[in-house]
Short mmCIF file of C-alpha atoms in Angstrom, two decimals:
data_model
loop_
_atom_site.label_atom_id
_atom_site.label_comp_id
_atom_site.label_asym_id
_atom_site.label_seq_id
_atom_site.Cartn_x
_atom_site.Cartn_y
_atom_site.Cartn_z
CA UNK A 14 -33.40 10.05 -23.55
CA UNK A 15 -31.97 7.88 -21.27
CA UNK A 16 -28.75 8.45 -19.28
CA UNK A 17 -26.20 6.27 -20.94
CA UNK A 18 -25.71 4.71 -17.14
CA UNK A 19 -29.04 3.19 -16.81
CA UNK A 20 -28.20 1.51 -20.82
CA UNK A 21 -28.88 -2.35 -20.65
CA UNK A 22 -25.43 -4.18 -19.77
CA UNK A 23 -24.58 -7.24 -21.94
CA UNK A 24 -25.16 -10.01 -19.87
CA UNK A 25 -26.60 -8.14 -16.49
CA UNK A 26 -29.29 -6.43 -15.36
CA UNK A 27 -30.35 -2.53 -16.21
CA UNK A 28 -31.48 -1.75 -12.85
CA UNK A 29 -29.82 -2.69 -9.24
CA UNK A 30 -32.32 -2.52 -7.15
CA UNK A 31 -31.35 -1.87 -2.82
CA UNK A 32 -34.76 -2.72 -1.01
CA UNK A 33 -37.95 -4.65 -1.46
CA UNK A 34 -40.35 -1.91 0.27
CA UNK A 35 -42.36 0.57 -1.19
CA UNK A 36 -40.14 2.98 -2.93
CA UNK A 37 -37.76 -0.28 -4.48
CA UNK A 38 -40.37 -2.28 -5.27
CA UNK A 39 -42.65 0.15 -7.32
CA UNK A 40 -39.71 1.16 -8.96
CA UNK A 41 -38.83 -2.11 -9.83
CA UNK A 42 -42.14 -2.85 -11.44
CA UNK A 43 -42.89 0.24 -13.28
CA UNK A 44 -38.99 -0.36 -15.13
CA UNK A 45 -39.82 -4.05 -15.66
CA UNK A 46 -42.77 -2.92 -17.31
CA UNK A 47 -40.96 -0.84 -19.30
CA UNK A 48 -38.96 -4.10 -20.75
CA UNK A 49 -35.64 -3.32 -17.94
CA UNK A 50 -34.11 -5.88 -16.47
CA UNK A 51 -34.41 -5.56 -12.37
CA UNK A 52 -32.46 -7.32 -9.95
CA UNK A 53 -34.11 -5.96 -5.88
CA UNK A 54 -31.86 -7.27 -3.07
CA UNK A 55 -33.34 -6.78 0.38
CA UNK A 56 -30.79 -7.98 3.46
CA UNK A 57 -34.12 -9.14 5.16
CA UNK A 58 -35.55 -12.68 4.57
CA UNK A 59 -39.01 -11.06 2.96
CA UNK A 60 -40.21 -8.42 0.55
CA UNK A 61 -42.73 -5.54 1.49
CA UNK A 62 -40.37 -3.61 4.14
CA UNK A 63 -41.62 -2.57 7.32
CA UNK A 64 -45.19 -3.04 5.50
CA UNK A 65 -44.59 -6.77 5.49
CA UNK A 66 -47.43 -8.77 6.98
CA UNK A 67 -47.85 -12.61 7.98
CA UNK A 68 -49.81 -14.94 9.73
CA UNK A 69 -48.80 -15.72 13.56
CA UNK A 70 -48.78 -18.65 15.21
CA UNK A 71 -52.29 -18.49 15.79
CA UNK A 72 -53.51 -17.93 12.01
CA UNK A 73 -54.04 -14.35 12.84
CA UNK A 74 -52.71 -11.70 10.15
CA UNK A 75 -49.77 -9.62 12.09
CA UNK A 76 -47.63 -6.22 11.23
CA UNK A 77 -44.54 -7.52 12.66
CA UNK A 78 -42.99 -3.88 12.19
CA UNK A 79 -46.21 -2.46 14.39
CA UNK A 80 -49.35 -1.61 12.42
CA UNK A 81 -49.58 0.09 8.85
CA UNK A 82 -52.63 1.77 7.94
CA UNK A 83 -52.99 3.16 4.21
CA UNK A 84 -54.81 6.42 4.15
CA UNK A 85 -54.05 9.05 1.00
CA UNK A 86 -55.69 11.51 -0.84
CA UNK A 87 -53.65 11.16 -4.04
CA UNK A 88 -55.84 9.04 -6.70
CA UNK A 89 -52.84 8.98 -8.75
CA UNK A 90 -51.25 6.54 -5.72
CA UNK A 91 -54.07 4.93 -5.24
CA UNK A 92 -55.35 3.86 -8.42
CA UNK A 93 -51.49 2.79 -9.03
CA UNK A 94 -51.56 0.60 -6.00
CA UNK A 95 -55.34 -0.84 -6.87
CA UNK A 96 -53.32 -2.85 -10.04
CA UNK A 97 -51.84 -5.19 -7.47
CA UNK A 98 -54.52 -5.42 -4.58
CA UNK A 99 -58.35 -5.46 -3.91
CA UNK A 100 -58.82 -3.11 -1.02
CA UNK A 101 -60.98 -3.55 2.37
CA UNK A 102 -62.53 -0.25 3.53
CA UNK A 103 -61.27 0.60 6.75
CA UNK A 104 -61.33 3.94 8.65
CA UNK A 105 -59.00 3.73 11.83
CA UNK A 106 -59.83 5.58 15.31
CA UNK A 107 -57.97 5.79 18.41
CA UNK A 108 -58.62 6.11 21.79
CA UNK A 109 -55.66 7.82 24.83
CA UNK A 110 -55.55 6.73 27.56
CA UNK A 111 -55.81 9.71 29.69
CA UNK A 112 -57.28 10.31 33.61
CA UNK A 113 -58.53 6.93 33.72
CA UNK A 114 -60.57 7.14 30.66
CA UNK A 115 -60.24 5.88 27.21
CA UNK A 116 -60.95 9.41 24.79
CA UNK A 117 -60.90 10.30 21.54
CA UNK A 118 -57.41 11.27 19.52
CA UNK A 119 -56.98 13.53 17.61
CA UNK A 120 -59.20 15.72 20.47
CA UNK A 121 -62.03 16.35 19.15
CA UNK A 122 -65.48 17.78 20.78
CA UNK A 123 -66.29 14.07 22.90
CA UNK A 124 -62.47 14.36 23.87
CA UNK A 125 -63.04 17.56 25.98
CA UNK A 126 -66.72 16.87 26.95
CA UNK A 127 -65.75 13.56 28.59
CA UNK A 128 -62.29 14.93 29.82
CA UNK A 129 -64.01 17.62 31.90
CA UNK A 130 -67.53 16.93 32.40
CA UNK A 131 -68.65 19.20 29.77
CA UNK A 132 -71.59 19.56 27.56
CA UNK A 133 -70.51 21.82 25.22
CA UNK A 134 -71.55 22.83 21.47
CA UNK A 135 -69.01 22.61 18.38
CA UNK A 136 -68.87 26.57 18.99
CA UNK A 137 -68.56 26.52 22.32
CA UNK A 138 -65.50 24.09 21.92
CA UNK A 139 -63.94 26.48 19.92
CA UNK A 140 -64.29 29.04 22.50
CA UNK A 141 -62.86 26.79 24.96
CA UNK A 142 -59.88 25.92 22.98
CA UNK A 143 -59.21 29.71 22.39
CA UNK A 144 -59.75 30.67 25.72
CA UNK A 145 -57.20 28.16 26.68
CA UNK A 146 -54.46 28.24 24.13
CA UNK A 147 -51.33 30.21 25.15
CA UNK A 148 -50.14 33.12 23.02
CA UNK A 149 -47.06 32.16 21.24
CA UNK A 150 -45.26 34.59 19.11
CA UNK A 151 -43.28 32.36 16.99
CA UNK A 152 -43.80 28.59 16.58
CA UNK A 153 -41.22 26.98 16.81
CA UNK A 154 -40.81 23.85 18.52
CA UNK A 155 -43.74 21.12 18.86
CA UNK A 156 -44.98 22.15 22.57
CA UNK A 157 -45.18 25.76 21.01
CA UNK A 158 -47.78 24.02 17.90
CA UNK A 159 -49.75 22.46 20.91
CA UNK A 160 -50.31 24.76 22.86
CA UNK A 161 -51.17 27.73 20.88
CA UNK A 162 -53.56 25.75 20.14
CA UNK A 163 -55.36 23.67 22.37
CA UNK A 164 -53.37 25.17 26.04
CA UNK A 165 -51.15 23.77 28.49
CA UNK A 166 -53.58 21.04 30.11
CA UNK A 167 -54.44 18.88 27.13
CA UNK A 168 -50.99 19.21 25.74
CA UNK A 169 -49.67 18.01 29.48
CA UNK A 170 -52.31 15.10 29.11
CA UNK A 171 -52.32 13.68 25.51
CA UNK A 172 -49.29 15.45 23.88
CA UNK A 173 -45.93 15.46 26.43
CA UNK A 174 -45.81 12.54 28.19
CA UNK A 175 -46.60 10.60 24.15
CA UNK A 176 -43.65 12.53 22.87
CA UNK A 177 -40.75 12.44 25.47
CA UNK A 178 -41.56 8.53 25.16
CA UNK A 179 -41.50 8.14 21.53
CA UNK A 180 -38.47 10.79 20.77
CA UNK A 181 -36.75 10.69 24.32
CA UNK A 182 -36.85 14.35 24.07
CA UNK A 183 -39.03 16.92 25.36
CA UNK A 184 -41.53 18.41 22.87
CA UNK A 185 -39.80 22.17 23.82
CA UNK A 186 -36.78 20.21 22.06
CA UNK A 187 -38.26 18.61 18.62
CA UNK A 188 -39.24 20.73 15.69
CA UNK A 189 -42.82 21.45 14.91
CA UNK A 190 -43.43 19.33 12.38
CA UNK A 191 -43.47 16.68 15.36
CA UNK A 192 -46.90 17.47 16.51
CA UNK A 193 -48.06 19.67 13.55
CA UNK A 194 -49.26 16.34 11.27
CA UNK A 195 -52.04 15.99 14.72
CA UNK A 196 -55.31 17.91 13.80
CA UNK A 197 -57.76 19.34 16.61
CA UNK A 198 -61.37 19.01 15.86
CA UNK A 199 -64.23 20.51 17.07
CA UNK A 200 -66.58 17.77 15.60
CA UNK A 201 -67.09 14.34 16.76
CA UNK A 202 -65.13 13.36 13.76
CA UNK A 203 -62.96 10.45 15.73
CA UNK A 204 -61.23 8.77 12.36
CA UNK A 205 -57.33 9.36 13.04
CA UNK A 206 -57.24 10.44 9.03
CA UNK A 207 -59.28 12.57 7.52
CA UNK A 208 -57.93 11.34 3.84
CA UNK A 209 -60.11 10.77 0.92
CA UNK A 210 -58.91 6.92 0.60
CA UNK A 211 -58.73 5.04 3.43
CA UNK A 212 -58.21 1.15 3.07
CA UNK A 213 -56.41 -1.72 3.41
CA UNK A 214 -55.25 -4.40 0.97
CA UNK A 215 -57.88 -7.27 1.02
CA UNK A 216 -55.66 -9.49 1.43
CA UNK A 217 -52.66 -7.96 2.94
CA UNK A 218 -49.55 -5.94 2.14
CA UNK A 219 -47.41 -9.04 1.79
CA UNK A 220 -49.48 -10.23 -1.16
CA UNK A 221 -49.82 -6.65 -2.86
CA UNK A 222 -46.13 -6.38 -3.20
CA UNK A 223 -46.03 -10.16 -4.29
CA UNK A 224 -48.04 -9.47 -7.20
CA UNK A 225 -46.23 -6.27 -7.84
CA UNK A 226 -43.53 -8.28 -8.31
CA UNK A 227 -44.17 -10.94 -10.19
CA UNK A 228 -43.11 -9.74 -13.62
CA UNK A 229 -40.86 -12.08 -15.71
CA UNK A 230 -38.06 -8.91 -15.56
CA UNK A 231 -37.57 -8.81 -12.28
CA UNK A 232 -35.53 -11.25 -10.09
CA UNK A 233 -35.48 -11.19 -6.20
CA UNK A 234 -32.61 -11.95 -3.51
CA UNK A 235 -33.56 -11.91 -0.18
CA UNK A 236 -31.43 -12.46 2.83
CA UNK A 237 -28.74 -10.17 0.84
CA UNK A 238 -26.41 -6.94 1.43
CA UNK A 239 -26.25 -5.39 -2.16
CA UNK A 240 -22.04 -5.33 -0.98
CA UNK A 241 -22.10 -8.39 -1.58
CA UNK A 242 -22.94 -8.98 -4.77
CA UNK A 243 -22.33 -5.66 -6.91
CA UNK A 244 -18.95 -6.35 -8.18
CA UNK A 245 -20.08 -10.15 -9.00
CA UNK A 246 -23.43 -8.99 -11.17
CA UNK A 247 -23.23 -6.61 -13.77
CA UNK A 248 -25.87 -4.12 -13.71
CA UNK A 249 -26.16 -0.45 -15.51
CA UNK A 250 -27.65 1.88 -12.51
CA UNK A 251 -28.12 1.45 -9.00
CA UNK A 252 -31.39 2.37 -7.14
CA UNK A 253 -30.71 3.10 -3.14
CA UNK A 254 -33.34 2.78 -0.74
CA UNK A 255 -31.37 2.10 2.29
CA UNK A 256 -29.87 4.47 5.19
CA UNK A 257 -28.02 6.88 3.25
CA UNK A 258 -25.34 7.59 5.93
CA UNK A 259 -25.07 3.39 5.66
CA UNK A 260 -24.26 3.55 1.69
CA UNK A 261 -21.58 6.79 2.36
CA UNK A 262 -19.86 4.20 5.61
CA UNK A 263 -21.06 6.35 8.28
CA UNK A 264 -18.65 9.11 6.58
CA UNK A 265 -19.72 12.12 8.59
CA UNK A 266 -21.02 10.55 11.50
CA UNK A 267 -24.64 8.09 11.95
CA UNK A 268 -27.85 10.35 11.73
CA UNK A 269 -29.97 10.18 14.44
CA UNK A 270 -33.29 7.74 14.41
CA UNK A 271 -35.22 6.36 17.13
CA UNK A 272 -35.80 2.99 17.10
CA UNK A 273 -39.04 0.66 18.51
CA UNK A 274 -39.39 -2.91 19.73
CA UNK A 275 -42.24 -4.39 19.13
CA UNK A 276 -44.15 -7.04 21.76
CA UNK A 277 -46.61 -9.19 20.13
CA UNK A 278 -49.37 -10.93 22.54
CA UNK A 279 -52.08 -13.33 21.61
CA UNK A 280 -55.30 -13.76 23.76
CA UNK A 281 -57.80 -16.44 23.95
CA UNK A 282 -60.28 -13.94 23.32
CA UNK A 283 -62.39 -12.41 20.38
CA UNK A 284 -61.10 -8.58 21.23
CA UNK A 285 -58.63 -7.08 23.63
CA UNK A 286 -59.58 -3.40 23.82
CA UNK A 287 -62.14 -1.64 22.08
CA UNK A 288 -61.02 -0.17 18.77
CA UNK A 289 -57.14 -0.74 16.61
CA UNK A 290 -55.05 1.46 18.47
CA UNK A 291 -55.12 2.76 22.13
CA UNK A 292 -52.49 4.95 22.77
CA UNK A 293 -50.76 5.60 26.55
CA UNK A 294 -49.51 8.80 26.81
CA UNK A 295 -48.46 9.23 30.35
CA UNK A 296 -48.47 5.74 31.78
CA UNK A 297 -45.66 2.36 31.23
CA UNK A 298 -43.36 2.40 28.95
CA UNK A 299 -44.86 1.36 25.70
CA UNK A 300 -46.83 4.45 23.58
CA UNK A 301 -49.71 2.28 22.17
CA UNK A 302 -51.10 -0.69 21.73
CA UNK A 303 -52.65 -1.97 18.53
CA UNK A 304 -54.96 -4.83 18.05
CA UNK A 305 -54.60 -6.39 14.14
CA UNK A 306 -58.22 -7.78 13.69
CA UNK A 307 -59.79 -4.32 13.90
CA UNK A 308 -57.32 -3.20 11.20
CA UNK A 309 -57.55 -6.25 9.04
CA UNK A 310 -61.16 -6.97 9.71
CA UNK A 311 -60.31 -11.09 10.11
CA UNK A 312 -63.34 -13.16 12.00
CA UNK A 313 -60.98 -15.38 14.38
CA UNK A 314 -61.94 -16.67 17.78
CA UNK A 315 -58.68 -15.09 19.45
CA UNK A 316 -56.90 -11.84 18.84
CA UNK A 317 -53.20 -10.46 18.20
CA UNK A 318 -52.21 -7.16 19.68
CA UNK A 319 -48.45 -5.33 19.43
CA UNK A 320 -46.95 -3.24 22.53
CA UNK A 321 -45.00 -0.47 20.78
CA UNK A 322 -41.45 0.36 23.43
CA UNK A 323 -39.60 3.19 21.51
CA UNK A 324 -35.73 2.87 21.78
CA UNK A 325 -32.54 4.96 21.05
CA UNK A 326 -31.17 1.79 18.82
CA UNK A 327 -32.18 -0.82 16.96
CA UNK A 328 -33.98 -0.69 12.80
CA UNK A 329 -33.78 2.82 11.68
CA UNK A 330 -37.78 4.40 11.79
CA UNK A 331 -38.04 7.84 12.92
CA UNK A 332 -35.73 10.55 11.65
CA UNK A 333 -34.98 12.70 14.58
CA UNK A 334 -36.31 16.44 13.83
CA UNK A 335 -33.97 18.93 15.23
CA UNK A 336 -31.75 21.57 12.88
CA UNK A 337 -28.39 19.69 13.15
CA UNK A 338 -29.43 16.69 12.14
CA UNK A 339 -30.87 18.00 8.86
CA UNK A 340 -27.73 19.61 8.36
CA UNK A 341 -25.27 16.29 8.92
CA UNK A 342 -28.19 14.92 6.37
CA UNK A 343 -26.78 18.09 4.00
CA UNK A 344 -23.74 17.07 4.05
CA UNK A 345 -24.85 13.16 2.75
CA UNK A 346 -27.27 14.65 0.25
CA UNK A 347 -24.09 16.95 -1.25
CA UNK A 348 -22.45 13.46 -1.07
CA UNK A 349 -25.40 11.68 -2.73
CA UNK A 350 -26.10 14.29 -5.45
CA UNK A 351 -22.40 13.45 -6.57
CA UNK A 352 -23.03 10.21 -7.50
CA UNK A 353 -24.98 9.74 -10.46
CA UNK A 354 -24.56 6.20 -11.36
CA UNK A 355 -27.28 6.22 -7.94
CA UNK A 356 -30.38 7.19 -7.95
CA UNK A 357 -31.54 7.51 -3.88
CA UNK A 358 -35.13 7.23 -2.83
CA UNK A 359 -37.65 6.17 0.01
CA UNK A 360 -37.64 7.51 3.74
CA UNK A 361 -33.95 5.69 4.67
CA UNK A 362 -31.96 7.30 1.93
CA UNK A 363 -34.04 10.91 1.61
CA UNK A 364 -33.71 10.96 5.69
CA UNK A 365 -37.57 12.08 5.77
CA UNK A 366 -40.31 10.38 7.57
CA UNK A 367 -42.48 9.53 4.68
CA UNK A 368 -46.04 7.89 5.16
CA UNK A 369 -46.28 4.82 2.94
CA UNK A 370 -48.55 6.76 0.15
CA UNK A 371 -45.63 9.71 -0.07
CA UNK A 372 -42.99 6.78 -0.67
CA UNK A 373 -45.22 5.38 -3.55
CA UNK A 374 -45.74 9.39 -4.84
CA UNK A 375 -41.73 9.45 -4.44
CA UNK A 376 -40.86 6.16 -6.31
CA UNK A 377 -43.37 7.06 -9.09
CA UNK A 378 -41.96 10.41 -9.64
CA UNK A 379 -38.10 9.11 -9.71
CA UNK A 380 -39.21 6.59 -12.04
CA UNK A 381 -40.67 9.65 -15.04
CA UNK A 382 -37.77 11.40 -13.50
CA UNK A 383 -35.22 8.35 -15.00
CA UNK A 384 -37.31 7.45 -18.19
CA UNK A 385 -37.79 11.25 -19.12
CA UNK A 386 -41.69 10.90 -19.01
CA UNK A 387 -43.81 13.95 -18.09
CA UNK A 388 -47.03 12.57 -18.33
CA UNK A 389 -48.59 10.85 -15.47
CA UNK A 390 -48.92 6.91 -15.42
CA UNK A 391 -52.59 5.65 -17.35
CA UNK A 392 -55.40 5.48 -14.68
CA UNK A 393 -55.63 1.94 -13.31
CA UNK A 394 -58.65 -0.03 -12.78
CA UNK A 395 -59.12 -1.76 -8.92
CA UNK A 396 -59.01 -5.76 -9.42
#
């Protein structure tokens, strides 16, 4: 049964919809599907979020918000997504750029060959990782994950100098989750994901979440603060997927995200470097570079790459991992679950760092959650 808050208003809309990205705009079609009336507002002047894609100057297909690469191993998400988009297989690999060489992350058995002048055996690696590793009672922090692991050398070269750049705090200082997501292989495995589903969309994000929504039910205002609007357009329930410290005014203080700035270059050439993303821990100030036509797999004469420069302000992208801030995020969540005329989802307004499949998991589960289904959505067919 639904909640009598989410009831169709007279002459409005059912659903209020904060944010075109992934967790709004799924929501907004599965409702609209279910004959709702959606009105999404997004304050920037596109759909699709971060995820948004375009085509530069140069006709090359760009990430403007730094690359997005799907990868899940949820069928359920996938088939879902495959009803708006024809997909491109694409595994991603990255190289470091470590000691004057260009190796293989996550490490992996060429990694510590090439690294050291090595010609060891996937056994043998293993040995060598144990016999380097550094006992470590408790794990706690993400130099204590590395380490234990894979010792105080390789963490020094491919870990530290990566993280005090992207988090502007020492690993000894972030939680382990940090640097837990990075597997160690001792395979020549050198795909970044392992997941069983690993594409992109044929034809880009931008158009997946264009035909996602482009239902007769939903209605779209860009270049809008939901402030501005609410009390002008009647509508029965409100979906958040913005900063959730943002929708409380900052009430208990800002929670902490780091921020990047992304530099976009385009060279008269077919390639820049030689696979999508070549990451720098220890030297300038960017973390990576990633070049788009790897990723995308467009045949153009030139090529578009993106410096990533991490930075204390700016959009909101990484929650910060430490104890306190969870517990200033307690605080808005107490705040939030008080407030049932608003239903809060996506990375922003759940304060978690979400890869773009979890969001879509998230948004499909809120959406049985509000229509009281159990069962999961019908399998979808790719087109």
């Amino acid at each position: 049964m639904m909640d009598p808050m989410t009831e169709p208003t007279s002459n409005g809309f059912d659903y209020l919809i904060v944010g075109a990205g992934f967790a709004g705009s799924v929501l907004a079609e599965r409702l609209a599907n279910d004959g709702k009336r959606v009105l999404i507002v997004d304050r920037r002047p596109h759909i699709a979020g971060n995820a948004y894609d375009r085509y530069d100057d140069a006709g090359i297909l760009i990430h403007p918000y730094g690359p997005h690469i799907f990868h899940t191993n949820s069928k359920e998400v996938f088939d879902y997504l495959s009803r708006f988009t024809q997909w491109r297989p694409y595994e991603h690999r990255v190289l470091a750029s470590v000691d004057g060489q260009l190796l293989p992350i996550p490490i992996n058995l060429d990694t510590v060959n090439r690294l050291y002048g090595l010609n060891l055996t996937s056994f043998q690696v293993e040995e060598f990782f144990a016999s380097v590793a550094e006992k470590v009672d408790q794990v706690r922090t993400s130099e204590d994950v590395v380490v234990s692991k894979v010792g105080r050398d390789l963490y020094n070269k491919f870990f530290r100098g990566y993280t005090r750049k992207q988090w502007g705090l020492d690993p000894s200082e972030l939680d382990a989750s940090v640097t837990a997501r990075v597997p160690t292989r001792t395979n020549r495995d050198d795909r970044y994901f392992a997941d069983t589903y690993q594409a992109m969309p044929l034809h880009g994000y931008t158009r997946m979440f264009e035909n996602m929504l482009n239902h007769p039910n939903i209605k779209v205002m860009l270049n809008t603060d939901y402030r501005e609007i609410e009390g002008f357009i009647p509508y029965g329930h409100m979906i958040y997927t913005g900063p959730v410290d943002a929708f409380f005014d900052y009430c208990y203080g800002k929670l902490p995200y780091r921020s990047l700035e992304f530099v976009h270059e385009t060279h008269a050439r077919e390639y820049f470097q030689p696979t999508g993303t070549v990451n720098y821990p220890n030297d300038y100030g960017y973390t990576r570079i990633s070049e788009f036509k790897y990723i995308t797999g467009q045949q153009h004469p030139h090529t578009s790459v993106v410096y990533e420069y991490p930075r204390a302000e700016g959009d909101p992208y990484y929650p910060v991992p430490r104890p306190e801030n969870q517990e200033l995020y307690k605080k808005y969540a107490a705040l939030a679950d008080a407030r049932p005329d608003v239903t809060f989802v996506g990375r922003l307004a759940t304060y978690r760092y979400y890869n773009m499949d979890q969001v879509v998991a998230q948004a499909l589960a809120t959406y049985r959650k509000l229509t009281g289904q159990k069962t999961q959505p019908e399998a979808a067919t790719a087109g």
